Structures are given as structure tokens and as C-alpha cells.
XYZ file of C-alpha atoms in Angstrom:
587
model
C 82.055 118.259 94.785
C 79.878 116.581 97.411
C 76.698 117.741 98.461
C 75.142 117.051 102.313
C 71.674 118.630 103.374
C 71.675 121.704 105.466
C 75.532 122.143 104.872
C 76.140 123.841 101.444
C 77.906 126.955 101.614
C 78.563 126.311 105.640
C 80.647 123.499 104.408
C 82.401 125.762 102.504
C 82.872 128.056 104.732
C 85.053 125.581 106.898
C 86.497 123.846 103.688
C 87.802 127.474 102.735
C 89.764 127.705 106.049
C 91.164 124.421 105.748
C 92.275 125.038 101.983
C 94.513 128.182 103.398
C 96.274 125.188 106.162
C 95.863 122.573 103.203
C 98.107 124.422 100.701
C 100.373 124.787 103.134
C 100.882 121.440 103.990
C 100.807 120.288 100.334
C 103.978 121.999 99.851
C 105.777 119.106 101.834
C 104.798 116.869 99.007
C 106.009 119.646 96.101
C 108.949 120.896 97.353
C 110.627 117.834 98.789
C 109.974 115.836 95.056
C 111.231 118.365 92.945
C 114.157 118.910 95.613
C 115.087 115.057 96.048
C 113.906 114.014 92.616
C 112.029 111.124 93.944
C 108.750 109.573 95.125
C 107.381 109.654 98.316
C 109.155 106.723 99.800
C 113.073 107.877 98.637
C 112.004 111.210 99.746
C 111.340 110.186 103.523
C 114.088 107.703 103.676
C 116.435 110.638 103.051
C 115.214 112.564 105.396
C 115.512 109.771 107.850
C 115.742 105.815 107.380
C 113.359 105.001 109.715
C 110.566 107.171 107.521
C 110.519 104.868 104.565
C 106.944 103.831 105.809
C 105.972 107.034 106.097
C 106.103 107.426 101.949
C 105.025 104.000 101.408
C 101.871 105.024 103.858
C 101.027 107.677 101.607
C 101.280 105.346 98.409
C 98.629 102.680 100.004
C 96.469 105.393 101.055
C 96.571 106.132 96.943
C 96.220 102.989 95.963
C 93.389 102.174 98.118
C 91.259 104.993 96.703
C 92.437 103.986 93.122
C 91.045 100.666 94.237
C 87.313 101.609 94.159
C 87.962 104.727 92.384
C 88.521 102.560 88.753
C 85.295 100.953 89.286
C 83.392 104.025 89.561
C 84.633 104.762 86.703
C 83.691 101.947 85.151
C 80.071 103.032 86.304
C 80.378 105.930 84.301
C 81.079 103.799 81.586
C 78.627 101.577 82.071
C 75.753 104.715 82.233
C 77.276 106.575 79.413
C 76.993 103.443 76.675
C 73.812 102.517 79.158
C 72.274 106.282 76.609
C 72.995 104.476 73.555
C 70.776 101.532 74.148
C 66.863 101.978 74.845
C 67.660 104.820 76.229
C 66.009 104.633 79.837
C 66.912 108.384 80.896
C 63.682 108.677 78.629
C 61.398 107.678 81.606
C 62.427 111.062 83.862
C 59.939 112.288 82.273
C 57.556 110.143 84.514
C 57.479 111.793 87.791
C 57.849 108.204 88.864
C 61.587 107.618 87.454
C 63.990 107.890 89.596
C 67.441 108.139 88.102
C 69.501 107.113 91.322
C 67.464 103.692 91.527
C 67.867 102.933 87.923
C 71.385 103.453 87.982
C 71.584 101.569 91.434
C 69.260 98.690 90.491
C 70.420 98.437 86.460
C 74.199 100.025 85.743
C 75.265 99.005 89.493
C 73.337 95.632 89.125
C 72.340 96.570 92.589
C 69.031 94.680 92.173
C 69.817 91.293 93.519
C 71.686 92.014 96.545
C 70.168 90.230 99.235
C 68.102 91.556 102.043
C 71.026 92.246 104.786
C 72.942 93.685 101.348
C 75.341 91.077 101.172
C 76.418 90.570 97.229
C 75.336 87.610 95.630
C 77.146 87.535 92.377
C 79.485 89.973 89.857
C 77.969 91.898 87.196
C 79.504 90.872 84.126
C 79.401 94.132 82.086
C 81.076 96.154 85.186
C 83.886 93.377 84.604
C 84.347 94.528 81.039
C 84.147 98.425 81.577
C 85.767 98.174 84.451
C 89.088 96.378 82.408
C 87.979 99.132 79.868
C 88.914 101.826 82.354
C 92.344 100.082 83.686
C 93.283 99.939 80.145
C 92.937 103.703 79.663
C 95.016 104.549 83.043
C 98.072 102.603 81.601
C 97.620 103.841 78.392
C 97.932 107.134 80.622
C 100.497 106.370 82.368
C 102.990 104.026 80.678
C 104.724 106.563 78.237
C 105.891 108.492 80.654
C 105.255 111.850 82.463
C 105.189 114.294 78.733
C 103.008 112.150 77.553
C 100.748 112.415 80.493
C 101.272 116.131 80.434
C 99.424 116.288 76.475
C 96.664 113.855 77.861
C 96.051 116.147 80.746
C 95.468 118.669 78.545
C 92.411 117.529 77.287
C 90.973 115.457 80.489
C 91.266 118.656 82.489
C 90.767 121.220 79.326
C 87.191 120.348 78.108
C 85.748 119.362 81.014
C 86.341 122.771 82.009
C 84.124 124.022 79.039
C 81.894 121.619 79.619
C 81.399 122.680 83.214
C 80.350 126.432 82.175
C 78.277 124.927 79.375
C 76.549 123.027 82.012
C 76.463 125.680 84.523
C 74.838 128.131 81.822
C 72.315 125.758 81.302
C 71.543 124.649 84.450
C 71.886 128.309 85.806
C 68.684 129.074 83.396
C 66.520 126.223 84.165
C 63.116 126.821 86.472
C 63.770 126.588 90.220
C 67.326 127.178 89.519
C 67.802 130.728 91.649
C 65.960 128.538 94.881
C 69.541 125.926 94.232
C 71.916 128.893 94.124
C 69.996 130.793 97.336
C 70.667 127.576 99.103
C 74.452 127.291 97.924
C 75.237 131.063 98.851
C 72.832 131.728 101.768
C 70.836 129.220 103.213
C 73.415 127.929 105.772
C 72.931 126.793 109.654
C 76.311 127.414 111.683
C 74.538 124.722 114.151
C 76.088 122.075 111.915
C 79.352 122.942 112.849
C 79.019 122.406 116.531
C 76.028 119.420 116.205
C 77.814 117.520 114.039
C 81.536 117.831 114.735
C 82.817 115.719 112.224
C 82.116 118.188 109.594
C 85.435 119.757 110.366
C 87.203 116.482 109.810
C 85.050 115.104 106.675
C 86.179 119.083 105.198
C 89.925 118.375 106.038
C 89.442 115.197 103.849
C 87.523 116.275 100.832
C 90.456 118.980 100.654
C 92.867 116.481 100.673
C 91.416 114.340 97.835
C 91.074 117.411 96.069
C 94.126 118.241 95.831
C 95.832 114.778 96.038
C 97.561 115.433 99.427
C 98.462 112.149 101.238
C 98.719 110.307 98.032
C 102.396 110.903 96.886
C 101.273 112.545 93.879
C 102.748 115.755 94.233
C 105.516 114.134 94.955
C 105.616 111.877 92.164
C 105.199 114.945 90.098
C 107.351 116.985 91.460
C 109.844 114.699 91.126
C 109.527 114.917 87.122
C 109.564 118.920 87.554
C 112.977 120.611 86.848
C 114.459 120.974 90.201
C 114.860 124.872 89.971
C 110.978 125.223 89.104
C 109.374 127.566 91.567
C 107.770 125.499 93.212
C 105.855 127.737 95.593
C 104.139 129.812 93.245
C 103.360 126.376 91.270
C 101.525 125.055 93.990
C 99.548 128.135 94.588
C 98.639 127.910 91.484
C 97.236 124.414 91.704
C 95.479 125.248 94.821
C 93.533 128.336 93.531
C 92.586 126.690 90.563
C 91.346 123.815 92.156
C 89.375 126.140 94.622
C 87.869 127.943 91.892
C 86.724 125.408 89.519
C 85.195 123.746 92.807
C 83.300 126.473 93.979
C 81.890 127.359 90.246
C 81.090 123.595 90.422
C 78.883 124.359 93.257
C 76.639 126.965 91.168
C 76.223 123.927 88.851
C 75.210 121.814 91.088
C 72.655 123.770 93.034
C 71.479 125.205 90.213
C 70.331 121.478 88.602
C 69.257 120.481 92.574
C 66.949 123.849 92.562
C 65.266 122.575 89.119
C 64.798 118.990 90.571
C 63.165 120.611 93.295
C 61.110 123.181 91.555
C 59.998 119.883 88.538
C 59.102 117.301 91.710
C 57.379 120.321 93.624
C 59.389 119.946 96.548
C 61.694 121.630 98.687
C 65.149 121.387 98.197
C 65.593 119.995 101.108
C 63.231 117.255 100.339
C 65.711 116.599 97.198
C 68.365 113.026 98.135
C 71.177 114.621 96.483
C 73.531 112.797 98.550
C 77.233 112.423 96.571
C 76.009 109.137 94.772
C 72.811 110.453 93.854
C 73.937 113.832 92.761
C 75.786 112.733 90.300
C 73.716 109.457 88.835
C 70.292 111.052 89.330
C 70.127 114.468 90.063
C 71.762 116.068 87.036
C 71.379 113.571 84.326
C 67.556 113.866 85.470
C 67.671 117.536 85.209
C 69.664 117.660 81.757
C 67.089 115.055 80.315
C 64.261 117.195 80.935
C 65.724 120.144 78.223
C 65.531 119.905 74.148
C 68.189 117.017 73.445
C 68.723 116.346 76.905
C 70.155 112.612 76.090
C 72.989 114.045 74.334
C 73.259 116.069 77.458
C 73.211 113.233 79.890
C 75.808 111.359 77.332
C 78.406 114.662 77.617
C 77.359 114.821 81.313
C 78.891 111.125 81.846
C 81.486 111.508 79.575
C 82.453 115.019 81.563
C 82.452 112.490 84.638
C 84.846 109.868 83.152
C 87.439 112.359 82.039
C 87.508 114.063 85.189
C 87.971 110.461 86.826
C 90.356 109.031 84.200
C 92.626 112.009 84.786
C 92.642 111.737 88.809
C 92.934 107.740 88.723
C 96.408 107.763 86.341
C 97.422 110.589 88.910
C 96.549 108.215 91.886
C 98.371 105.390 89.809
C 101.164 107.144 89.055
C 102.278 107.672 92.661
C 102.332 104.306 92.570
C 104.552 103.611 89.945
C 106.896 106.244 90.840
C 107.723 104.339 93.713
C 107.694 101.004 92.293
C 110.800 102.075 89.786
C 112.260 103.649 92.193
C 113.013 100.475 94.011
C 115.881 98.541 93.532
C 113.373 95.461 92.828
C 112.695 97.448 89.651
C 116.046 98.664 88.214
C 116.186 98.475 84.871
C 113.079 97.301 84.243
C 110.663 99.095 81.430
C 108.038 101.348 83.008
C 105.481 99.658 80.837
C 106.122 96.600 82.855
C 105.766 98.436 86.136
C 102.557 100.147 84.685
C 101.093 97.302 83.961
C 101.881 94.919 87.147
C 99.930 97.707 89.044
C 96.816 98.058 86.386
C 96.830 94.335 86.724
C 96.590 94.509 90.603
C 94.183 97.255 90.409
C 91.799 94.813 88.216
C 91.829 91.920 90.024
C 90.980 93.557 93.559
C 88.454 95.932 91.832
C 86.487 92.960 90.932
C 85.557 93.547 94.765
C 83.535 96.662 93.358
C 81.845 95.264 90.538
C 79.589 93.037 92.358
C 76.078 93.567 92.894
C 77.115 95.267 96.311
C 79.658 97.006 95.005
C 78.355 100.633 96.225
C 78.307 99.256 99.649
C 81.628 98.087 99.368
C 82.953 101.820 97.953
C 81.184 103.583 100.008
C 82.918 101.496 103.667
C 86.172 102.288 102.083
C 85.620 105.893 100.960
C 84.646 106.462 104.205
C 87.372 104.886 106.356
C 90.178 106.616 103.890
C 89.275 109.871 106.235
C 91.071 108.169 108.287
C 93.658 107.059 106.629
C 94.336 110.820 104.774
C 94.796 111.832 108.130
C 96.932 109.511 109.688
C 99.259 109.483 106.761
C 99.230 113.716 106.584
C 100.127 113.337 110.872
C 102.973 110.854 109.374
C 104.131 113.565 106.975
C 103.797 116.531 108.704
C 105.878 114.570 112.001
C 108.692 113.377 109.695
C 109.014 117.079 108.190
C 108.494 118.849 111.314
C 110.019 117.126 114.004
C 111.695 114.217 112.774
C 114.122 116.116 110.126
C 117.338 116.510 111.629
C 116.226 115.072 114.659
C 119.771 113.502 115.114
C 121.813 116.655 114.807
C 119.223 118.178 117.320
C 119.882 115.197 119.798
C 123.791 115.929 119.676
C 123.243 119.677 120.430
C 120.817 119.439 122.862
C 120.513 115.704 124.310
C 117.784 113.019 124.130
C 116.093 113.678 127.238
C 114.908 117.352 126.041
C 113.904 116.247 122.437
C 112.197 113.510 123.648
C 110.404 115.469 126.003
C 109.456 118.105 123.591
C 107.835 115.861 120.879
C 106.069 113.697 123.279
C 104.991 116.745 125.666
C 103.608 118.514 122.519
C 101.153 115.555 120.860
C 100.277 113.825 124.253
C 98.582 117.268 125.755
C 96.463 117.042 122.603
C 95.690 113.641 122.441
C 94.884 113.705 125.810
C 92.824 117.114 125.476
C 91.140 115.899 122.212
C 89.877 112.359 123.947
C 88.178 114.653 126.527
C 86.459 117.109 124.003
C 85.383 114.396 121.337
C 84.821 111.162 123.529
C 83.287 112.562 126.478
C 80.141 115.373 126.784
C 80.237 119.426 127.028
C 81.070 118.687 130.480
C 84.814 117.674 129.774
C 85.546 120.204 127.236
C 87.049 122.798 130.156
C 89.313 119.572 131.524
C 90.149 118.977 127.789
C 91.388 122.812 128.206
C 92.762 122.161 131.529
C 94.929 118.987 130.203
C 96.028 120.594 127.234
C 97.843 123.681 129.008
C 99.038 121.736 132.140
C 100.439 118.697 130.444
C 102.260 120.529 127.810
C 103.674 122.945 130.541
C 104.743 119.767 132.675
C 106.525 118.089 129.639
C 107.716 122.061 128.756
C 109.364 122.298 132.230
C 110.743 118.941 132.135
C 112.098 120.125 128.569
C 114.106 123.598 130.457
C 115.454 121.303 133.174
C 117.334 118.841 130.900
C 118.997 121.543 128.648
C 120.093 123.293 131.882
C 122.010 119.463 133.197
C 123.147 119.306 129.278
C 124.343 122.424 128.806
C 124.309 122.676 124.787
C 127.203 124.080 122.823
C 127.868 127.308 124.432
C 124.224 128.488 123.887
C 122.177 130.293 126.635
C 118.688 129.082 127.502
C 116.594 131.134 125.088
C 118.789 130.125 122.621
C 118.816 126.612 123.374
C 114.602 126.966 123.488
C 114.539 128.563 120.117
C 116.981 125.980 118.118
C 115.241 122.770 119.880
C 111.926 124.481 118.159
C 112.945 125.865 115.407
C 116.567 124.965 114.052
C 115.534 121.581 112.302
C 113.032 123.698 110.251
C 114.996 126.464 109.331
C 117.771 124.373 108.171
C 115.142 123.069 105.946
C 113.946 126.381 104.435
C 117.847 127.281 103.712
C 118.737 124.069 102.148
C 115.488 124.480 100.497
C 115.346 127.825 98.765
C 118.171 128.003 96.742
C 116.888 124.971 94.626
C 113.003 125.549 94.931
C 113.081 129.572 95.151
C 111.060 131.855 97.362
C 110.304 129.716 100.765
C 108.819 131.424 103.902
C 110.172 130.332 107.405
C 106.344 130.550 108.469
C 105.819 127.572 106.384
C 107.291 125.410 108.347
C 106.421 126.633 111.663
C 102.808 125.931 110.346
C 103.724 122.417 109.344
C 105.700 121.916 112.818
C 103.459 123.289 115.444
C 99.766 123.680 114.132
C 99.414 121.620 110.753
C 100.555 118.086 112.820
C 98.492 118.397 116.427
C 95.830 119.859 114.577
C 95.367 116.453 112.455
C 95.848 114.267 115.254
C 92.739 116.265 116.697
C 91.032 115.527 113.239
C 91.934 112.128 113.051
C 90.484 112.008 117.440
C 87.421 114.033 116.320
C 86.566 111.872 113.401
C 87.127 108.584 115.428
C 84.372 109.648 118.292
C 82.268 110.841 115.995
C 79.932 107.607 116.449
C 80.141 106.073 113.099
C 83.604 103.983 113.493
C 82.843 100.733 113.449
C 78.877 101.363 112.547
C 79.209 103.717 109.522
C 76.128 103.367 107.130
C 74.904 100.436 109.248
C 76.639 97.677 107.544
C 77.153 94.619 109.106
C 80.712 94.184 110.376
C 81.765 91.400 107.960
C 82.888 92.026 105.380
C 82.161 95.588 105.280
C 83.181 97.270 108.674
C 86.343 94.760 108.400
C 86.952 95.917 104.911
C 87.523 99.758 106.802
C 89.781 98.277 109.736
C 91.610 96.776 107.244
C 91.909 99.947 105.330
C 93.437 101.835 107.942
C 95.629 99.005 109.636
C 97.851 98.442 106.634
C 99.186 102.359 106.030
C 99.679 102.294 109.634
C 101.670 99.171 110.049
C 103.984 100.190 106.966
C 104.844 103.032 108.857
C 106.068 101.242 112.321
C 107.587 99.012 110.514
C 109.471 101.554 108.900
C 110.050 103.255 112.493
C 110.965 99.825 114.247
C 112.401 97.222 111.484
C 113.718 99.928 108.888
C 115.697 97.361 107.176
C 112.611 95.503 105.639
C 112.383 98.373 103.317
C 115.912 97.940 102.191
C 114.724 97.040 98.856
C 113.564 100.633 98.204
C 116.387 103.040 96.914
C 116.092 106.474 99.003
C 117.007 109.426 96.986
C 120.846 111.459 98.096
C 120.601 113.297 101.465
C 120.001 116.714 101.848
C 123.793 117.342 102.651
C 124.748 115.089 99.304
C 122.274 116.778 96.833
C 123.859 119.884 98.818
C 127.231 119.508 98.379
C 126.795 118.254 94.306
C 124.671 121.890 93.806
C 128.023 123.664 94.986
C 130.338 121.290 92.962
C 128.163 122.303 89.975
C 128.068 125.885 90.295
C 131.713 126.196 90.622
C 132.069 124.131 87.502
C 129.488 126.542 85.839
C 131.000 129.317 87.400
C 134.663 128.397 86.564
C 133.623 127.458 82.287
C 132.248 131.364 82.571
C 135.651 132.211 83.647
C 137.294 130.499 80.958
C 134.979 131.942 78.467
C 135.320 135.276 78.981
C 139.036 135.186 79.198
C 138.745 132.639 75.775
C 136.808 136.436 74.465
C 139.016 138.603 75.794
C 142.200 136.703 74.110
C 140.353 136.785 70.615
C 139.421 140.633 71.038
């Protein structure tokens, strides 16, 4: 859970509205797994062929974070056998120690990095641990889905009781109430208007938190039995995770209060930025109590668990994927799992230079982005592009046309005025956003009056251009997956999509694109074009060339999986039958 100065409970505030939206829109990724019994990319390409990018958009998007998420696990490693040694965490008790530059300068081997922080060389035990920690995600994730299940068990089961062990202690520690005041109360709504982004950055976090954008539901849902309810799964998932994040927080505060209250500053004098929070902040405060070192040592290993178990999740998506490819029929998982650890390795080597932390910290920045894009992807090939043939035959081109582009023009238009421009555009942002959408709306009523649908008055016409693709969704939907509210999709269609094209707007004028952290443009800015370039090629190239992804097996369409449910229920219905009447004979 990241901490920024001045934000705390603020950011919470606006994370908690976006977790209500978020859940929502992680559903997409639930449902249409366990429904289609495939990954991301066999999912979309049922829907539609021309969405194979968009699933193979969210699988870079994972694999990119799985990229320089490995290697900071490997810096976990590196700091938890780092306790073993000499023991450095020793020297917090010299008001001079500073746990953050230690683990920057020493574990990181950020030391020799030269003066415009270009690396200079690889840091040869970050190689080892971070092959250590590859090795563990295919151990993970080569056996298979149960087995993953009994590992996840215990990297998500005691780092939960380490959590409240940590929390209790922390929560008793001197200067620990000034932390928690600061979590709960000590909040300035200014942020939210002074530095727009926040609402963006929020969207993100929630994202990542819950693996949205990264297949992973998918993948997992695709291993669920298909009449799971899937709903009330999700909801589960989602109120967990928001839980166990927001008792996180009381940790956290509570060991940035103590910092505080030990250096004799204010808190907001502490750097607990997300880097230094967790290499310095809390290991510093745990060292200070009787036996802190074996409290720093279950601190990191708390860390590495918690990582391990979200990087085989990342990988798996991945995988999932991979063998479902044609490329890949027949062939041992183990293989597949492997290929991909092997990948992972040799571009992580990126991350285990001396500049490595520069390097992560580009990337983690420009996957924002990239979360974004590929949830706009999702959300468009759910909402609007499902059935999008069917609606073309009962309604004509002209009118759908007009009705997609109408909708997410006025609010690229209106969001360019609000975000790139000053408090002086924001009433022609307004202004754009109703008349544009009215102009496209009107063009919209005229072409279903000169195509004059099937016997269907205007309001009805209206109602199934907005609406039918969606609620032939839900139907087909709910008899496999159980309870599924119309609302749902409406969310997904008409506020979920524009509203993260806005995001994705908001986050790109928010002055850092292109100058984020000041690094120099080569090869870190690069490094974040890069990032965001490749999910969004694989999607128009899906969208213009879909034959390039013929290589990737799309699951049976909705009206196939459809028709096989009915085929099996009368043959379940009809062996009843003969049962009964097989009983009724012997009576």
C-alpha cells in the first residue's frame, strides 16, 4: 500500500470510490473466463475476431509489470539474507543510518551509478536472487492451478498473521497514535483538485490490486467450474482485498508515526515515499524493539511472500494464454512455464543493474497508462463491441457508428479541454461534451428513421441500439455464472469506458509524460514509450490485420457454448426420465 505526503486517508477516500466502479469492471475478467473457459485472448476473440489484441493487450500489460516486479523481489531477497550477514540494520540505532540509502547504495548496488544515473555495470548477487525468485514462480506455477491453490494458502495465509502481528506492534510503539491521526484525519481535499492526477494514479493502484488489466481473473476463472457464482466470488475478492489494505494502512502509519516521534520530526518531514516505506521506514522502526533483527528478517520475508504470490499470478496469465495457442498444443505446461520464467530472467537483468530502481520506477510509472488503455480496450469490446454485428443488421451502420464515435469523441474532446488547457476551458470542456454528443445523438435518430429497423418504433429502436448488445450478455450470462444485474453492464457500457479514457487524458496532461522523475529520455523515458506502444499496437493489429493472431485458438462462441448447455441439459434431463421410470418398473 503506497504512501504519498499530505494524501493518506484523502487518497483513500477517492481509492474507495473507485473500488465500488473497480469491482464492477473486474467482473468482465471473472465472468467471461469461467463462462468461455479460456484466457484473455480466446475470450475476446469469441466475442469478436478482431478483439484478439485486446486479450493479448492485457497479457503484455502483465508481463511488463512481472518484468520489474521479479527483480524487486529479488531485492527482498537480497535484504532478507543481507540480516544474516554483519547485520547492518544494527546501525539504525545511529540517528545517522538511514535504512533507504543502505538498501539503495548496498542491496540495490545503487552506489556506482554515475552522476546523470546512468548504470554502469550489473550487480552480481541481484543476478543470483533474482534467478532465485524466477525459480520459485515456476515452481508456482508449473503443476498446475490445485497446486497453486495449496501454495496460495500459505503466501496469502501467514502474511496475514504476520500483518496483525506487525500492526500490534507497531500500533504500541511511541509516536505511533501521531501515524494513525495522520492516516484517519489529517487529510487536505486541496490535493484532489491541485494535483489532478491523484484520481488517475487511485484508478491504477486499484487495478494492480486487484489484478484488473492483467488477464488474471481471467486466467483463473477459466480454471473455476463454470457454474461457480461468480458474482458473489468476486465480491468476495474485492472486500477482502479492501480490508486487508486499509488495516495495512494502520500498520504503516503507525511505524511512520514512531520514525517520526525517534528522529524528532514531523511526520511530514518523514520520506516514506513507496520505496522507502518499505526498505527503510519499517525495518528501521522494527529494529529499534527487543529482537528487532528477527523482526526486520519476518518483515522481508512477509514482503517476498506477498510478492511471490502476485508474480506467479501475473505469470500465470501468461501462460494461460500461451497453451491456449495452437503454437502450444500438446505441449507440457512445464515447458510453457518455463519458456516464460526464462524470458522473464533474461529481460529482468535490465533491473538488476546498479540503476535498476530508476529503471522500475520509469516503467511502474508508465504502466498507469497502460492499465488504462488496456481496461478502455476491455470495457469497449464488452460494452460496445459485443454483438456489434447483429446490432448493425437491425439497425444499420450509419447509426452504430454514429453512436460509438458520438459517445467517446465528446469526451475526448471535453477531457483535452479540462486537463490540457487552464480553469478557463473547463466550461467549453462542458460546452463540447453536451453539444457534440447531442450532434452525433441527432445524427444517430435521423439514420434509424431512413433505416427503419425491424418493425420497431423509435424509442424502441433508441433503447436496443443502447442497450440490447448488453442485455443479451447478462441472459446468456446468468444461467451459467448465476445472479447477474443488468446495471452491471450499463456501468461497464456507458460510465466505466468514457470515464477511463478521461483517466487515461487526465493522467497524460498531468505534466510528467515524457519528464517523469526527471530522467533523461534515453533509455529511461524511451523505456515508458515503449511500454505503452506495444499493448497498444497488439490491439490495432488485432482490429486491422486480425489474421496475424490466427495462431491463437479463441474459445466456442457465445451461441456454441449456448447451444452445447441446452444439448446437455436435455441429456441430463432425459437420463432423469429414464431413471425414474427404471424405479418405478422395479417398485
Amino acid at each position: 500500500m503506497s504512501y504519498e505526503k499530505n494524501l493518506s486517508l484523502c487518497y483513500c477516500t477517492v481509492f474507495n470510490w473507485y473500488y465500488i466502479f473497480s469491482h464492477l469492471f473486474s467482473l468482465i475478467s471473472k465472468l467471461t473466463g469461467q463462462f468461455y473457459q479460456s484466457g484473455d485472448c480466446g475470450v475476446f476473440m469469441s466475442m469478436n475476431k478482431r478483439l484478439a489484441g485486446t486479450g493479448l493487450a492485457s497479457v503484455s500489460c502483465s508481463f511488463f509489470v512481472t518484468l520489474y516486479y521479479v527483480p524487486l523481489i529479488a531485492w527482498v531477497l537480497n535484504a532478507f539474507f543481507d540480516t544474516f550477514s554483519d547485520y547492518a540494520w544494527d546501525g539504525s540505532q545511529d540517528e545517522k543510518f538511514d535504512g533507504t540509502t543502505y538498501v539503495l547504495d548496498t542491496v540495490i548496488g545503487g552506489s556506482t551509478v554515475t552522476a546523470n544515473g546512468f548504470a554502469t555495470r550489473i550487480a552480481p548477487a541481484n543476478v543470483g536472487y533474482l534467478f532465485l525468485s524466477w525459480v520459485c514462480v515456476y515452481c508456482c506455477i508449473a503443476f498446475g492451478v490445485k497446486v497453486e491453490g495449496y501454495i496460495t494458502y500459505f503466501t496469502m495465509g501467514f502474511p496475514i498473521i504476520l500483518l496483525f502481528m506487525f500492526l500490534i506492534i507497531c500500533a504500541n510503539l511511541p509516536g505511533s497514535s501521531d501515524g494513525i491521526r495522520a492516516y484517519i484525519w489529517e487529510w487536505d481535499l486541496n490535493v484532489l483538485t491541485e494535483r489532478p492526477e491523484v484520481w488517475s494514479t487511485a484508478v491504477s493502484q486499484i487495478f494492480f490490486s486487484i489484478g484488473v488489466t492483467f488477464g488474471i481473473m481471467t486466467a483463473f476463472g477459466s480454471h473455476c467450474d463454470r457454474n461457480a457464482p461468480a458474482v458473489e466470488n468476486s465480491i468476495i475478492i474485492a472486500l477482502l482485498n479492501s480490508f486487508f489494505s486499509f488495516i495495512a494502512g494502520f500498520m504503516v502509519f503507525s511505524a511512520v508515526g514512531a520514525l517520526a516521534t525517534k528522529k524528532g520530526v514531523d511526520i511530514s518531514d518523514v520520506d516514506v515515499g513507496g520505496f522507502s516505506l518499505v526498505f527503510g521506514t519499517v525495518p528501521e522502526v522494527l529494529d529499534g524493539i527487543t529482537g528487532g533483527k528477527h523482526l526486520v528478517r519476518l518483515f522481508f520475508l512477509f514482503l517476498f511472500l506477498l510478492g511471490i504470490d502476485s508474480a506467479f499470478a501475473l505469470t500465470e496469465s501468461a501462460v494461460t494464454v500461451i497453451c491456449d495457442t495452437s503454437y502450444c498444443a500438446g505441449k507440457p505446461r512445464k515447458l510453457v512455464a518455463g519458456g516464460v520464467c526464462f524470458v522473464g530472467f533474461l529481460v529482468g537483468l535490465l533491473y538488476v543493474t546498479d540503476a535498476g530502481l530508476s529503471f522500475l520506477d520509469v516503467v511502474d510509472y508508465y504502466v498507469n497508462f497502460i492499465m488504462m488503455l488496456v481496461g478502455f480496450f476491455e470495457c469497449y469490446a464488452v460494452g460496445w463491441a459485443f454483438d456489434i454485428d447483429k446490432q448493425v443488421a437491425s439497425h444499420g451502420l450509419t447509426a452504430v457508428v454514429l453512436l460509438n464515435t458520438g459517445t467517446f469523441v465528446s469526451v475526448f474532446v471535453a477531457s483535452f479541454l479540462w486537463f490540457a488547457g487552464d480553469e478557463s476551458y473547463v466550461l467549453g470542456g462542458w460546452l463540447a461534451l453536451i453539444f457534440i454528443y447531442l450532434a452525433y445523438f441527432k445524427g444517430v435518430v435521423l439514420s434509424l428513421k431512413d433505416h427503419h429497423g425491424a418493425g420497431m418504433d423509435m424509442k424502441s429502436e433508441l433503447y436496443d441500439l443502447y442497450f440490447g448488445n448488453i442485455t443479451t450478455l447478462c441472459d446468456t450470462l446468468r444461467p451459467v455464472v448465476g445472479f447477474l444485474p443488468l446495471i452491471w453492464a450499463i456501468f461497464i457500457k456507458l460510465i466505466i469506458a468514457p470515464l477511463l479514457l478521461l483517466l487515461f487524458i487526465n493522467l497524460a496532461f498531468s505534466g510528467n509524460f515524457g519528464v517523469y522523475g526527471g530522467y533523461a529520455v534515453m533509455p529511461y523515458q524511451f523505456l515508458g514509450y515503449i511500454s505503452i506502444a506495444i499493448p497498444m499496437l497488439i490491439f490495432l493489429a488485432g482490429v486491422f490485420v486480425p489474421s496475424i493472431y490466427s495462431g491463437f485458438n479463441a474459445a466456442k462462441s457465445m451461441d456454441d457454448i449456448v447451444a452445447n448447455d441446452e444439448k446437455d441439459d436435455e441429456k441430463t434431463e432425459k437420463k432423469l426420465m429414464a431413471d425414474n421410470d427404471t424405479e418405478g418398473e422395479a417398485a
